[in-house]
XYZ file of N, CA and C in Angstrom:
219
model
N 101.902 164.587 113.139
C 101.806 164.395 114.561
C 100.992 163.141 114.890
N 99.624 162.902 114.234
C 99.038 161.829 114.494
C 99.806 160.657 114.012
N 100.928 160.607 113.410
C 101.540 159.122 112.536
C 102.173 158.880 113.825
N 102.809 159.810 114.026
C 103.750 159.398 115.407
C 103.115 158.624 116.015
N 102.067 159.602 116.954
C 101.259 159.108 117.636
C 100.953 157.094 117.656
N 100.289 157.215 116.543
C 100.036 155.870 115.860
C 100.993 155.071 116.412
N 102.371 155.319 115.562
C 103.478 153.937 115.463
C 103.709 153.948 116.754
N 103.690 155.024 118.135
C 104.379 154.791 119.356
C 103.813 153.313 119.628
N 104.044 152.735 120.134
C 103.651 151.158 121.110
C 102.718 151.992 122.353
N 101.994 151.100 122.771
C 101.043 151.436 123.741
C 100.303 152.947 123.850
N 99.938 153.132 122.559
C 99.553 154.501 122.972
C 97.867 154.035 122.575
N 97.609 153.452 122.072
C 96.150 153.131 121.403
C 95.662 151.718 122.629
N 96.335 150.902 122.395
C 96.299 149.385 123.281
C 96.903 149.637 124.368
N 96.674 148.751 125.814
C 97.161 148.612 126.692
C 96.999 146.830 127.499
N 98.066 146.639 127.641
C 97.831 145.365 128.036
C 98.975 144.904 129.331
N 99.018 143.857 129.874
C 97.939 142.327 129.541
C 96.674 142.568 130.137
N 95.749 141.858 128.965
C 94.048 142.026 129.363
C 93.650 140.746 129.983
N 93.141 140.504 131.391
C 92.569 139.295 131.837
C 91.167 138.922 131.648
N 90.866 137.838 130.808
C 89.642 137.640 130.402
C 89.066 136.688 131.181
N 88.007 136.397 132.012
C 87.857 134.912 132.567
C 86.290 134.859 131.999
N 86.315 133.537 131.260
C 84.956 132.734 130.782
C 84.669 131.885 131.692
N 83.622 132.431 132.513
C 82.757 131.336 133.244
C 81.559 130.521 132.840
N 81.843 129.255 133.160
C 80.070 128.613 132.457
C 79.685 129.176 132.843
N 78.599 129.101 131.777
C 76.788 129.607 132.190
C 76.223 128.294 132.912
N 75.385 128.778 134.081
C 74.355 127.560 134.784
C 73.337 127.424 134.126
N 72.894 125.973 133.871
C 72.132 125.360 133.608
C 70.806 126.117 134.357
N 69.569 126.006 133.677
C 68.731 126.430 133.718
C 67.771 125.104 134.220
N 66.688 124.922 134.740
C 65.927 123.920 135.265
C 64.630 124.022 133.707
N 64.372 122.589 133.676
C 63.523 122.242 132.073
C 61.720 122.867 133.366
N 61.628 122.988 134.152
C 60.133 123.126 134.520
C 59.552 124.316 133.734
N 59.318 124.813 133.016
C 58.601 125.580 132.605
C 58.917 125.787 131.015
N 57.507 125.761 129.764
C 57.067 125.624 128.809
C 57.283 127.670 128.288
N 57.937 128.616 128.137
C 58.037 129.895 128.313
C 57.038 130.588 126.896
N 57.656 129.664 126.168
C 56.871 130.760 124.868
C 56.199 129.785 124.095
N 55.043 128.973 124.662
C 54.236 127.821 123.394
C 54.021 127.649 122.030
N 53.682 129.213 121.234
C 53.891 129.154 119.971
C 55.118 129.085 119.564
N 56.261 129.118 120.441
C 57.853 129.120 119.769
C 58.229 128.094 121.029
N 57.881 126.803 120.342
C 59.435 126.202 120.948
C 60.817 125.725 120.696
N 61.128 126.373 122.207
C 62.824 126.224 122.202
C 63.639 124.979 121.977
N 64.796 124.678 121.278
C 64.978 123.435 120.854
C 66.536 123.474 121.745
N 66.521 124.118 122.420
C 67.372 124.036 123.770
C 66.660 124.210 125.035
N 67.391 123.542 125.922
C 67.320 124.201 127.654
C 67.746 125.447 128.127
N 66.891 126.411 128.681
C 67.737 127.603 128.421
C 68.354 127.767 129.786
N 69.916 128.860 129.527
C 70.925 128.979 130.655
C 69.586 129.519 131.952
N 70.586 129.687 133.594
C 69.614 130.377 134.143
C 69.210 131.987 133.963
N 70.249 132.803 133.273
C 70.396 133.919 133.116
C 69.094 134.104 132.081
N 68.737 133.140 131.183
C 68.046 133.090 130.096
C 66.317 132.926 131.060
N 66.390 131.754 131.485
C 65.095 131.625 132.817
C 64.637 132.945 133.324
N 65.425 133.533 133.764
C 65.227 134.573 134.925
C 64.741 135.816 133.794
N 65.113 135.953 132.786
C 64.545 136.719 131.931
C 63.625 136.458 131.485
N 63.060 135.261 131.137
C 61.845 134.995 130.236
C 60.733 135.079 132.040
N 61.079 134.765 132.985
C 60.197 134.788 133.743
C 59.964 136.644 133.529
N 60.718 137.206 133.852
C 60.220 138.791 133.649
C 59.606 139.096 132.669
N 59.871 138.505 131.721
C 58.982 138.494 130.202
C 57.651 138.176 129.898
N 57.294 137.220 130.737
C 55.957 136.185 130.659
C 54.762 136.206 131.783
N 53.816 136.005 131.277
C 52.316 136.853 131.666
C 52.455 135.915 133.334
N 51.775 136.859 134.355
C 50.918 137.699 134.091
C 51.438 139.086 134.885
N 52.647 138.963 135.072
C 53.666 140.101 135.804
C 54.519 140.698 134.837
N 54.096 140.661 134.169
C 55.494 141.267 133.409
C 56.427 142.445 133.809
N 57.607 141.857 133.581
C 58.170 143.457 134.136
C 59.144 144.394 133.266
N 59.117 145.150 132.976
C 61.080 146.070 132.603
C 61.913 145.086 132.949
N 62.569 144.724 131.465
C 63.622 144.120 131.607
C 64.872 145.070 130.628
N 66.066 144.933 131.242
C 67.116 144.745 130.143
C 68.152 143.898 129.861
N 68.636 143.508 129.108
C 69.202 142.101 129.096
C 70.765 142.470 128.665
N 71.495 142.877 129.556
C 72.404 143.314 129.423
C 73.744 142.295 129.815
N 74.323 141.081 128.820
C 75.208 140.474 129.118
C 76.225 140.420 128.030
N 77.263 139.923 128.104
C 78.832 139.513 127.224
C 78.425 139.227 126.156
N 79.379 139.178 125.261
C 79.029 138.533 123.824
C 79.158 137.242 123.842
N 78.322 136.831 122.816
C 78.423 134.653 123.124
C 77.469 134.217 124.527
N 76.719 135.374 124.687
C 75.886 134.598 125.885
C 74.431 134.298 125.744
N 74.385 134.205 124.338
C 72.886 133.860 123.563
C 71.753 135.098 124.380
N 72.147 136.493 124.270
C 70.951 137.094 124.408
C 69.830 137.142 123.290
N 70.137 136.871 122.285
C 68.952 137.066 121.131
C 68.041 135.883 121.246
C-alpha cells in the first residue's frame, strides 16, 4: 500500500513553488558591535538590529529567526 502511495505523482510534493529572494539592506558602518571580535564585513540591517539587542547596556530577548543563506551565525 505504501509503494503505491509513493510512485502516485503528487502525493508527497506539490507544486509550482514560488520562491522570491530579496536583497538584504545594507546595514550603516556607525557602530564598532563586538571589539574583541572584529567583523571583516559590514553587517546586513537585519544583522544591526540584532546585535543592537545583543549589546550592553539594554540587552534584550532576542530570537533570530530568518531563511537559510541569511548569515544568522
Amino acid at each position: 500500500m505504501i509503494e503505491r502511495f509513493l510512485k502516485t505523482a503528487n502525493n508527497l510534493y506539490r507544486g509550482p513553488y514560488v520562491s522570491v529572494g530579496l536583497p538584504f539592506r545594507q546595514g550603516t558602518i556607525g557602530e564598532d558591535y563586538f571589539p574583541e571580535i572584529p567583523l571583516s564585513f559590514i553587517p546586513f540591517l537585519h544583522q544591526e538590529r540584532a546585535f543592537n539587542r545583543l549589546s550592553p547596556p539594554n540587552y534584550q530577548s532576542t530570537i533570530i529567526a530568518t531563511g537559510t543563506g541569511s548569515w544568522k551565525t
